[in-house]
Coordinates of C-alpha atoms in Angstrom, one line a residue:
M98 CA 9.8 -4.1 5.8
A99 CA 8.4 -6.8 3.4
Q100 CA 5.0 -8.4 3.9
V101 CA 5.1 -12.0 5.1
P102 CA 2.3 -14.6 4.9
S103 CA 0.0 -14.6 8.0
P104 CA -0.6 -18.0 9.5
T105 CA -4.0 -16.8 10.7
I106 CA -5.0 -16.0 7.1
R107 CA -3.6 -19.3 5.8
A108 CA -5.5 -21.2 8.5
R109 CA -8.7 -19.4 7.5
R110 CA -8.1 -20.1 3.8
L111 CA -7.5 -23.8 4.6
R112 CA -10.7 -24.3 6.5
R113 CA -12.7 -22.5 3.7
E114 CA -11.1 -24.8 1.1
L115 CA -11.9 -27.9 3.1
R116 CA -15.5 -26.8 3.4
R117 CA -15.6 -26.2 -0.4
L118 CA -14.3 -29.7 -1.1
R119 CA -16.7 -31.3 1.4
D120 CA -19.6 -29.4 -0.3
R121 CA -18.4 -30.7 -3.6
T122 CA -18.7 -34.3 -2.4
G123 CA -22.2 -33.7 -1.0
H124 CA -21.2 -35.1 2.4
T125 CA -22.4 -33.5 5.6
A126 CA -19.8 -32.8 8.3
E127 CA -21.3 -35.5 10.5
E128 CA -21.1 -38.0 7.6
V129 CA -17.4 -37.2 7.1
A130 CA -16.7 -37.6 10.8
K131 CA -18.5 -41.0 10.9
I132 CA -16.7 -42.3 7.8
L133 CA -13.3 -41.4 9.3
G134 CA -14.1 -42.6 12.8
W135 CA -13.9 -39.1 14.3
H136 CA -16.0 -37.4 16.9
R137 CA -19.1 -36.1 15.2
T138 CA -18.2 -32.4 15.8
K139 CA -14.6 -32.6 14.7
V140 CA -15.1 -31.6 11.1
I141 CA -17.4 -28.7 12.1
R142 CA -14.8 -27.5 14.6
F143 CA -12.2 -27.5 11.8
E144 CA -14.4 -25.6 9.4
L145 CA -15.4 -23.0 12.0
G146 CA -11.8 -22.5 13.2
H147 CA -12.6 -23.7 16.7
S148 CA -9.8 -26.3 16.5
R149 CA -6.7 -26.7 14.3
V150 CA -6.3 -29.1 11.5
M151 CA -3.4 -31.4 12.4
P152 CA -1.0 -32.9 9.8
K153 CA -2.4 -36.4 10.4
D154 CA -5.9 -35.2 9.7
L155 CA -5.4 -33.7 6.3
P156 CA -4.6 -36.8 4.2
P157 CA -7.8 -38.8 5.1
L158 CA -9.9 -35.7 4.4
L159 CA -8.3 -35.2 1.0
D160 CA -8.7 -38.9 0.1
L161 CA -12.4 -38.8 1.1
Y162 CA -12.9 -35.6 -0.9
D163 CA -11.1 -37.1 -3.9
A164 CA -8.9 -34.0 -4.1
A165 CA -6.8 -33.5 -7.3
E166 CA -3.1 -33.5 -7.1
D167 CA -2.8 -29.7 -7.3
E168 CA -5.5 -29.3 -4.6
R169 CA -3.5 -31.7 -2.4
D170 CA -0.3 -29.7 -2.9
S171 CA -2.0 -26.4 -2.3
L172 CA -3.8 -27.5 0.9
T173 CA -0.7 -29.2 2.3
A174 CA 1.2 -26.0 1.8
L175 CA -1.6 -24.0 3.5
L176 CA -1.5 -26.4 6.4
R177 CA 2.3 -26.0 6.8
Q178 CA 2.0 -22.2 6.6
S179 CA -0.9 -22.1 9.0
R180 CA 1.2 -23.9 11.6
Q181 CA 4.0 -21.3 11.5
K182 CA 4.2 -18.6 14.1
G183 CA 3.7 -14.9 13.4
W184 CA 5.7 -12.3 15.4
W185 CA 2.6 -11.7 17.5
S186 CA 2.7 -15.3 19.0
A187 CA 5.4 -14.0 21.3
Y188 CA 2.8 -11.7 22.8
G189 CA 0.1 -14.4 23.2
D190 CA -0.4 -13.5 26.8
V191 CA -1.4 -9.9 26.0
L192 CA -2.8 -10.4 22.5
P193 CA -5.3 -13.2 23.2
D194 CA -7.3 -13.1 20.0
D195 CA -6.5 -13.4 16.3
Y196 CA -7.0 -9.8 15.3
V197 CA -3.3 -9.0 14.7
G198 CA -3.0 -12.1 12.5
F199 CA -5.9 -10.9 10.3
E200 CA -4.6 -7.4 10.2
A201 CA -1.1 -8.5 9.2
E202 CA -2.0 -9.4 5.6
A203 CA -4.8 -6.9 5.0
T204 CA -4.3 -4.6 2.0
S205 CA -7.0 -2.1 3.2
I206 CA -8.0 -1.2 6.8
S207 CA -11.1 0.9 7.4
A208 CA -11.5 1.8 11.1
F209 CA -14.0 3.8 13.1
E210 CA -12.9 4.8 16.6
C211 CA -15.1 6.7 19.0
L212 CA -13.1 6.8 22.2
Y213 CA -9.4 6.9 21.3
V214 CA -6.9 7.0 18.5
P215 CA -6.6 3.8 16.4
G216 CA -3.8 1.5 17.6
L217 CA -1.7 1.8 14.4
L218 CA -1.4 5.6 15.0
Q219 CA -0.8 5.7 18.7
T220 CA 2.4 7.0 20.2
E221 CA 4.2 5.0 22.9
E222 CA 3.2 7.2 25.8
Y223 CA -0.4 7.4 24.6
V224 CA -0.5 3.6 24.5
R225 CA 1.0 3.4 28.0
A226 CA -1.6 5.8 29.4
I227 CA -4.4 3.7 27.9
V228 CA -3.0 0.5 29.3
R229 CA -2.6 2.0 32.7
A230 CA -6.2 3.2 32.7
G231 CA -7.7 0.0 31.3
R232 CA -5.6 -2.6 33.2
S233 CA -5.5 -1.2 36.7
T234 CA -4.3 -4.6 38.0
A235 CA -1.5 -4.9 35.5
D236 CA 2.1 -4.9 36.8
Q237 CA 4.9 -3.1 35.1
D238 CA 6.0 -6.2 33.1
E239 CA 2.5 -6.7 31.7
T240 CA 2.2 -3.1 30.8
D241 CA 5.5 -3.1 29.0
R242 CA 4.5 -6.1 27.0
V243 CA 1.2 -4.7 26.0
V244 CA 3.0 -1.5 24.9
A245 CA 5.7 -3.4 23.0
A246 CA 3.0 -5.5 21.2
R247 CA 1.1 -2.4 20.2
L248 CA 4.2 -0.7 18.9
A249 CA 5.3 -3.8 16.9
R250 CA 1.9 -3.6 15.1
K251 CA 2.9 -0.2 13.8
A252 CA 5.6 -1.7 11.6
L253 CA 2.7 -2.6 9.2
L254 CA 2.6 1.0 8.0
S255 CA 6.4 0.9 7.2
R256 CA 6.2 -1.9 4.8
D257 CA 7.5 -1.6 1.2
V258 CA 3.9 -1.7 0.2
P259 CA 1.8 -0.8 3.3
P260 CA -1.9 -1.4 3.6
S261 CA -4.1 1.6 3.0
L262 CA -5.5 2.9 6.3
W263 CA -8.7 4.9 6.3
A264 CA -9.6 6.0 9.9
V265 CA -12.7 7.9 10.9
L266 CA -12.4 9.3 14.4
D267 CA -15.2 10.7 16.5
E268 CA -14.3 14.2 17.7
A269 CA -14.4 12.8 21.3
A270 CA -11.4 10.6 20.4
V271 CA -9.2 13.6 19.6
R272 CA -10.5 15.9 22.4
R273 CA -10.2 13.5 25.3
V274 CA -6.9 14.3 27.0
I275 CA -5.3 10.9 27.6
G276 CA -2.0 10.8 29.6
G277 CA -1.9 14.5 30.3
P278 CA -1.4 17.5 28.0
K279 CA 2.1 16.7 26.9
V280 CA 1.2 13.2 25.9
M281 CA -2.0 14.3 24.1
R282 CA -0.3 17.1 22.2
A283 CA 2.4 14.6 21.0
Q284 CA -0.4 12.2 20.0
L285 CA -2.2 14.8 18.0
T286 CA 1.0 15.8 16.3
R287 CA 1.4 12.2 15.3
L288 CA -2.0 12.2 13.8
I289 CA -1.3 15.4 11.9
E290 CA 1.9 13.9 10.5
A291 CA 0.0 10.7 9.5
C292 CA -2.4 12.9 7.5
A293 CA 0.5 13.5 5.1
M294 CA 1.3 9.8 4.6
P295 CA 0.2 8.6 1.1
S296 CA -1.3 5.4 2.5
V297 CA -3.3 7.0 5.3
E298 CA -6.5 9.0 5.2
I299 CA -7.9 10.5 8.5
Q300 CA -11.3 12.0 8.9
V301 CA -12.8 13.5 12.1
L302 CA -16.5 13.0 12.7
P303 CA -17.5 16.3 14.4
F304 CA -19.9 16.6 17.3
S305 CA -22.0 18.8 15.0
A306 CA -22.7 15.7 12.8
G307 CA -25.1 14.5 15.5
A308 CA -26.4 10.9 15.5
H309 CA -24.6 8.6 13.0
A310 CA -24.5 5.1 11.7
A311 CA -22.0 3.7 14.3
M312 CA -23.5 4.9 17.5
A313 CA -23.1 1.4 18.9
G314 CA -19.3 1.6 18.8
A315 CA -16.0 1.1 17.1
F316 CA -15.3 -1.4 14.4
T317 CA -12.6 -2.3 11.9
L318 CA -13.1 -3.6 8.3
L319 CA -10.2 -5.6 6.8
D320 CA -9.9 -6.2 3.0
Y321 CA -7.4 -8.5 1.2
A322 CA -5.7 -8.7 -2.1
D323 CA -7.8 -11.6 -3.4
P324 CA -11.4 -11.2 -2.1
V325 CA -12.3 -14.7 -3.4
L326 CA -9.6 -16.5 -1.5
D327 CA -9.7 -14.2 1.5
P328 CA -13.0 -12.4 1.8
A329 CA -13.2 -9.2 4.0
V330 CA -13.8 -9.5 7.7
V331 CA -15.1 -7.1 10.4
Y332 CA -13.8 -6.9 13.9
L333 CA -15.7 -5.6 16.9
S334 CA -13.9 -5.2 20.2
N335 CA -14.1 -3.9 23.7
D336 CA -11.9 -4.3 26.8
S337 CA -13.2 -7.8 27.6
S338 CA -13.9 -9.5 24.2
T339 CA -13.6 -9.4 20.5
L340 CA -16.0 -10.6 17.7
L341 CA -15.0 -11.5 14.2
L342 CA -17.8 -11.2 11.5
E343 CA -17.3 -13.0 8.2
E344 CA -20.7 -13.5 6.7
D345 CA -21.2 -11.5 3.5
R346 CA -24.3 -9.7 4.7
Q347 CA -22.6 -8.7 8.0
V348 CA -19.5 -7.3 6.1
A349 CA -21.8 -5.5 3.7
R350 CA -23.7 -3.8 6.5
Y351 CA -20.5 -2.5 8.1
R352 CA -19.1 -1.4 4.7
L353 CA -22.2 0.7 4.1
M354 CA -22.0 2.0 7.7
F355 CA -18.4 3.1 7.1
D356 CA -19.4 4.9 3.8
H357 CA -22.1 6.8 5.8
L358 CA -19.5 7.8 8.4
R359 CA -17.1 9.1 5.7
A360 CA -19.9 11.1 4.2
K361 CA -20.8 12.8 7.5
A362 CA -17.2 13.4 8.6
L363 CA -15.0 16.3 7.7
D364 CA -12.9 15.8 4.6
P365 CA -9.2 14.9 5.2
D366 CA -8.0 18.5 4.7
R367 CA -10.5 20.0 7.1
S368 CA -9.9 17.1 9.5
A369 CA -6.2 17.9 9.6
D370 CA -7.0 21.6 10.3
L371 CA -9.3 20.5 13.2
L372 CA -6.5 18.3 14.6
A373 CA -4.2 21.3 14.5
R374 CA -6.7 23.5 16.3
V375 CA -7.4 20.8 19.0
A376 CA -3.6 20.4 19.6
A377 CA -3.3 24.2 20.1
E378 CA -6.2 24.1 22.5
V379 CA -4.9 21.3 24.8
P380 CA -4.6 22.9 28.2
D381 CA -1.2 23.1 30.0

């Protein structure tokens, strides 16, 4: 499976480039909106990603910013790509945020999970058990769609050049029996198999490590091939909301936090041994 451009990443790159061009002219967002006869918040909403840049909006912006011909071509291409649909758009009702779009083009994924196995490493029955527990009002169709969307994400690891995935799992995430003994043993077996994948590293943070840097909860750090065009982002999530962090200082804080977690966790070989022991101890 080859990697394809992510519209989400292209939209982010477009708004960052528009902000760069505006800064170059010395105009404030409010001044640009006034000159173009737009609502005073329209430019800010573009740059923050709160609303989409429409095809009719780009030419007047590029004229005002005195964009060079190559900049016009590049930004026009970005706009076109940002308006395409990723595979995940078909699951918009059960994937309400942009996380999958950001994940789709990442070259490195660093994830800490404290309650359950990361989505990219979940088995189908494990996913189904989580959905049933977390969406008690979901009907069978909604459950099936959530499961299908989660499984479609896993194709990321089957690409010709997959992203590197480094997952640190709290010991609670591998000991909590989800879906019953049979489902949990299969999930632990999947984790053990993933330990042998060249693009995957798994570490378990044992209970004996005590307090650690991520006591507040799970997070995912996404890095990209060109950190200048596409700086790293951090995602925080829970059952009801997600939060995207993009500021350099925020990303640096979570990168340092992940380094601390890796240092306190068991190394990958000892983690694989622990997973095997836990699988053998799952009660019938």
